[in-house]
Amino acid sequence: QPIWAEADAPDAETRIVGVAPTSACILHQGSFPDLSDRQAEVAARLLAAEASIAPAETLHVAIGPRDSDGRGAVAAVTMTAMREWIAEAAVHQVTLQSLVPAAAVAPVDVGPGNPANAWVISAIGSERVVRGRESSFVDDPLLTAHIIGDSPSREAGAAEVETALVAAVASPPVELLSGPFARRPAPLIDRALLRRAANIVVAIVVISIAIAVARLARTHADTLPKNAHVSAF
């Protein structure tokens, strides 16, 4: 399950960011030089499909901002998981302004020597995330030692992780609320306001008709001779 991180954005607005667990959201680094945004999205989807055991049509793929060399983070998660997380947020009455992969907000080091072999281990939610420059995974006693070998590694402190989460509020490294899951802008006029406006319009019409009828009756009465009377037959 995702966790919710609440922080103040640069505009002083308090925003809530969902952090998707690494066990359910794959994160890779892709290189898309000389590609348009649309072409990069297609290439990112192909990359995610190759790295995932899930069928490509069941995946939701998001790509983060690219640097000057065309490199960017690529996140892949099943659409089913996305729907479940969004539904869970709704159950808890949480309005998500953003949803990011835990691995994308975990601290990362360049480190000495080969940057790809510097690893940082961070506690995010119920997971311990191991992140390098090129890949990330959930910490496992046997798997972690096998992957990182003798490469340099360190534990990230709670303050460092919190700083990374707050930074994700201002600038999400990879936005999962994109494509079919993108947040829709709030309507300028909601249904409750429309109902109130309709009731006011009806009231105005009723009052206008009543005033018109009253005026008509008064005008008719003023035009009758003073000695005139109405007989019933």
Short mmCIF file of C-alpha atoms in Angstrom, two decimals:
data_model
loop_
_atom_site.label_atom_id
_atom_site.label_comp_id
_atom_site.label_asym_id
_atom_site.label_seq_id
_atom_site.Cartn_x
_atom_site.Cartn_y
_atom_site.Cartn_z
CA GLN A 1 0.00 0.00 0.00
CA PRO A 2 1.16 3.55 -0.65
CA ILE A 3 1.91 6.07 2.06
CA TRP A 4 0.75 9.68 2.11
CA ALA A 5 3.32 12.44 2.59
CA GLU A 6 2.01 15.89 3.53
CA ALA A 7 4.14 18.99 3.10
CA ASP A 8 3.94 22.67 2.28
CA ALA A 9 4.64 23.52 -1.35
CA PRO A 10 6.61 26.64 -2.39
CA ASP A 11 3.32 28.50 -2.86
CA ALA A 12 2.53 27.84 0.84
CA GLU A 13 -0.29 25.45 -0.07
CA THR A 14 -0.35 22.18 1.86
CA ARG A 15 -0.29 19.28 -0.56
CA ILE A 16 -0.47 15.54 -0.12
CA VAL A 17 1.79 13.29 -2.16
CA GLY A 18 1.22 9.55 -2.42
CA VAL A 19 4.35 7.39 -2.43
CA ALA A 20 3.91 4.13 -4.35
CA PRO A 21 5.75 1.11 -2.89
CA THR A 22 8.83 -0.12 -4.72
CA SER A 23 7.54 -3.69 -4.62
CA ALA A 24 4.69 -2.66 -6.94
CA CYS A 25 6.31 0.06 -9.04
CA ILE A 26 9.37 -0.58 -11.20
CA LEU A 27 11.78 2.30 -11.75
CA HIS A 28 14.42 2.44 -14.48
CA GLN A 29 16.64 5.04 -16.06
CA GLY A 30 16.03 5.50 -19.76
CA SER A 31 17.94 7.41 -22.40
CA PHE A 32 15.87 9.14 -25.07
CA PRO A 33 18.15 11.58 -26.92
CA ASP A 34 16.78 13.49 -29.90
CA LEU A 35 13.23 12.28 -29.26
CA SER A 36 10.11 14.37 -28.89
CA ASP A 37 8.07 14.01 -25.72
CA ARG A 38 5.60 11.76 -27.52
CA GLN A 39 8.37 9.60 -28.99
CA ALA A 40 10.05 9.37 -25.57
CA GLU A 41 6.78 8.17 -24.05
CA VAL A 42 6.49 5.41 -26.63
CA ALA A 43 10.11 4.37 -26.09
CA ALA A 44 9.60 4.40 -22.31
CA ARG A 45 6.61 2.10 -22.68
CA LEU A 46 8.64 -0.35 -24.74
CA LEU A 47 11.42 -0.26 -22.14
CA ALA A 48 8.97 -0.89 -19.31
CA ALA A 49 7.31 -3.75 -21.19
CA GLU A 50 10.66 -5.48 -21.68
CA ALA A 51 11.51 -5.20 -17.99
CA SER A 52 8.11 -6.31 -16.66
CA ILE A 53 6.51 -9.74 -16.56
CA ALA A 54 3.07 -8.15 -16.79
CA PRO A 55 1.49 -7.75 -20.25
CA ALA A 56 2.27 -4.37 -21.80
CA GLU A 57 -1.41 -3.46 -22.16
CA THR A 58 -1.89 -3.78 -18.38
CA LEU A 59 0.89 -1.32 -17.53
CA HIS A 60 0.73 2.35 -16.75
CA VAL A 61 4.04 3.98 -17.69
CA ALA A 62 5.26 7.43 -16.69
CA ILE A 63 8.47 9.22 -17.59
CA GLY A 64 10.14 11.90 -15.49
CA PRO A 65 11.79 15.10 -16.71
CA ARG A 66 14.74 14.45 -19.03
CA ASP A 67 18.15 16.03 -18.65
CA SER A 68 20.21 17.62 -21.41
CA ASP A 69 21.39 14.16 -22.54
CA GLY A 70 17.84 12.86 -22.88
CA ARG A 71 18.03 10.69 -19.74
CA GLY A 72 14.98 10.35 -17.54
CA ALA A 73 13.41 8.07 -14.97
CA VAL A 74 10.81 5.59 -16.23
CA ALA A 75 8.23 4.15 -13.83
CA ALA A 76 5.92 1.23 -14.59
CA VAL A 77 3.01 0.00 -12.50
CA THR A 78 -0.09 -2.02 -13.29
CA MET A 79 -3.24 -0.09 -13.99
CA THR A 80 -5.01 -2.27 -11.43
CA ALA A 81 -2.65 -1.10 -8.71
CA MET A 82 -3.16 2.52 -9.74
CA ARG A 83 -6.94 2.18 -9.49
CA GLU A 84 -6.66 0.49 -6.10
CA TRP A 85 -4.39 3.23 -4.71
CA ILE A 86 -6.61 6.02 -5.95
CA ALA A 87 -9.68 4.26 -4.54
CA GLU A 88 -7.94 3.77 -1.20
CA ALA A 89 -7.07 7.45 -1.05
CA ALA A 90 -10.73 8.28 -1.69
CA VAL A 91 -11.84 5.94 1.11
CA HIS A 92 -9.53 7.79 3.52
CA GLN A 93 -10.76 11.13 2.09
CA VAL A 94 -7.25 11.92 0.91
CA THR A 95 -6.94 14.24 -2.09
CA LEU A 96 -3.71 13.39 -3.84
CA GLN A 97 -1.97 16.21 -5.66
CA SER A 98 0.74 13.80 -6.83
CA LEU A 99 1.69 10.12 -6.78
CA VAL A 100 5.36 9.18 -7.09
CA PRO A 101 7.36 5.93 -6.85
CA ALA A 102 9.16 5.42 -3.54
CA ALA A 103 12.35 4.56 -5.43
CA ALA A 104 12.20 7.90 -7.24
CA VAL A 105 12.18 9.91 -4.02
CA ALA A 106 14.74 7.74 -2.20
CA PRO A 107 18.08 9.57 -1.77
CA VAL A 108 20.79 8.63 -4.27
CA ASP A 109 24.56 9.17 -4.31
CA VAL A 110 27.05 9.67 -7.07
CA GLY A 111 29.81 8.28 -4.89
CA PRO A 112 33.43 7.56 -5.77
CA GLY A 113 34.44 5.54 -8.79
CA ASN A 114 31.65 4.26 -11.01
CA PRO A 115 28.50 6.26 -10.10
CA ALA A 116 26.30 3.28 -11.01
CA ASN A 117 27.78 1.29 -8.12
CA ALA A 118 26.99 3.72 -5.31
CA TRP A 119 23.95 2.56 -3.30
CA VAL A 120 21.77 4.23 -0.67
CA ILE A 121 19.40 2.27 1.58
CA SER A 122 16.35 4.22 2.80
CA ALA A 123 13.39 3.35 5.01
CA ILE A 124 10.25 4.60 3.26
CA GLY A 125 6.97 3.47 4.73
CA SER A 126 7.16 -0.24 5.47
CA GLU A 127 9.92 -0.83 2.91
CA ARG A 128 13.66 -0.46 2.84
CA VAL A 129 14.54 0.81 -0.62
CA VAL A 130 17.97 0.23 -2.13
CA ARG A 131 18.72 2.80 -4.83
CA GLY A 132 21.62 3.26 -7.20
CA ARG A 133 22.05 5.58 -10.15
CA GLU A 134 20.65 3.06 -12.62
CA SER A 135 18.24 0.85 -10.68
CA SER A 136 16.43 0.31 -7.38
CA PHE A 137 14.81 -2.55 -5.51
CA VAL A 138 13.40 -3.58 -2.14
CA ASP A 139 16.08 -4.50 0.36
CA ASP A 140 16.50 -8.23 0.90
CA PRO A 141 19.24 -9.83 3.05
CA LEU A 142 20.38 -12.19 0.28
CA LEU A 143 19.47 -10.26 -2.86
CA THR A 144 20.97 -6.95 -1.76
CA ALA A 145 24.35 -8.44 -0.88
CA HIS A 146 24.44 -10.28 -4.20
CA ILE A 147 23.62 -7.18 -6.25
CA ILE A 148 25.77 -4.53 -4.61
CA GLY A 149 28.70 -6.82 -3.79
CA ASP A 150 31.65 -4.72 -2.66
CA SER A 151 30.26 -1.47 -4.04
CA PRO A 152 30.01 1.46 -1.62
CA SER A 153 26.68 1.76 0.22
CA ARG A 154 25.20 3.67 3.13
CA GLU A 155 22.04 4.09 5.18
CA ALA A 156 20.00 7.27 4.64
CA GLY A 157 18.80 9.00 7.80
CA ALA A 158 15.17 9.84 8.51
CA ALA A 159 15.81 13.56 8.02
CA GLU A 160 17.35 12.94 4.60
CA VAL A 161 14.38 10.83 3.51
CA GLU A 162 11.95 13.48 4.77
CA THR A 163 13.82 16.14 2.82
CA ALA A 164 13.52 14.03 -0.33
CA LEU A 165 9.76 13.60 0.23
CA VAL A 166 9.28 17.34 0.69
CA ALA A 167 11.27 17.99 -2.49
CA ALA A 168 8.89 15.67 -4.35
CA VAL A 169 6.02 18.00 -3.43
CA ALA A 170 7.58 20.90 -5.31
CA SER A 171 8.96 18.85 -8.20
CA PRO A 172 7.75 15.25 -8.61
CA PRO A 173 10.62 13.17 -10.06
CA VAL A 174 8.11 10.94 -11.85
CA GLU A 175 4.40 11.75 -11.86
CA LEU A 176 2.21 8.64 -11.83
CA LEU A 177 -0.96 10.74 -11.93
CA SER A 178 -0.54 11.16 -15.66
CA GLY A 179 -2.16 9.88 -18.82
CA PRO A 180 -5.46 8.16 -17.97
CA PHE A 181 -4.88 8.86 -14.28
CA ALA A 182 -4.10 12.57 -14.60
CA ARG A 183 -5.88 14.83 -12.16
CA ARG A 184 -8.75 16.68 -13.78
CA PRO A 185 -9.11 20.39 -13.02
CA ALA A 186 -11.97 21.20 -10.70
CA PRO A 187 -15.05 22.51 -12.54
CA LEU A 188 -15.54 26.24 -12.31
CA ILE A 189 -19.16 25.66 -11.25
CA ASP A 190 -20.01 22.58 -9.20
CA ARG A 191 -23.39 20.83 -9.09
CA ALA A 192 -24.35 22.25 -5.70
CA LEU A 193 -23.82 25.78 -6.98
CA LEU A 194 -25.83 25.00 -10.11
CA ARG A 195 -28.72 23.71 -7.98
CA ARG A 196 -28.70 26.86 -5.84
CA ALA A 197 -28.61 29.02 -8.96
CA ALA A 198 -31.53 27.09 -10.47
CA ASN A 199 -33.58 27.53 -7.29
CA ILE A 200 -32.87 31.26 -7.30
CA VAL A 201 -33.92 31.53 -10.97
CA VAL A 202 -37.17 29.66 -10.27
CA ALA A 203 -37.88 31.92 -7.30
CA ILE A 204 -37.25 35.02 -9.41
CA VAL A 205 -39.58 33.76 -12.14
CA VAL A 206 -42.34 32.92 -9.65
CA ILE A 207 -42.04 36.33 -7.96
CA SER A 208 -42.00 38.09 -11.34
CA ILE A 209 -45.16 36.29 -12.41
CA ALA A 210 -46.84 37.09 -9.11
CA ILE A 211 -45.95 40.77 -9.47
CA ALA A 212 -47.22 40.82 -13.07
CA VAL A 213 -50.51 39.18 -12.05
CA ALA A 214 -50.95 41.63 -9.17
CA ARG A 215 -50.29 44.60 -11.45
CA LEU A 216 -52.73 43.23 -14.05
CA ALA A 217 -55.41 42.76 -11.44
CA ARG A 218 -54.89 46.26 -10.09
CA THR A 219 -54.96 47.77 -13.57
CA HIS A 220 -58.16 45.91 -14.36
CA ALA A 221 -59.74 47.10 -11.13
CA ASP A 222 -58.75 50.72 -11.82
CA THR A 223 -60.38 50.62 -15.28
CA LEU A 224 -63.80 49.47 -13.99
CA PRO A 225 -66.50 52.19 -13.45
CA LYS A 226 -66.94 53.06 -9.81
CA ASN A 227 -70.59 51.92 -9.87
CA ALA A 228 -69.84 48.73 -11.79
CA HIS A 229 -70.35 45.41 -10.17
CA VAL A 230 -69.82 41.86 -11.21
CA SER A 231 -72.88 39.59 -11.30
CA ALA A 232 -72.82 35.86 -11.24
CA PHE A 233 -75.09 33.99 -13.63
#
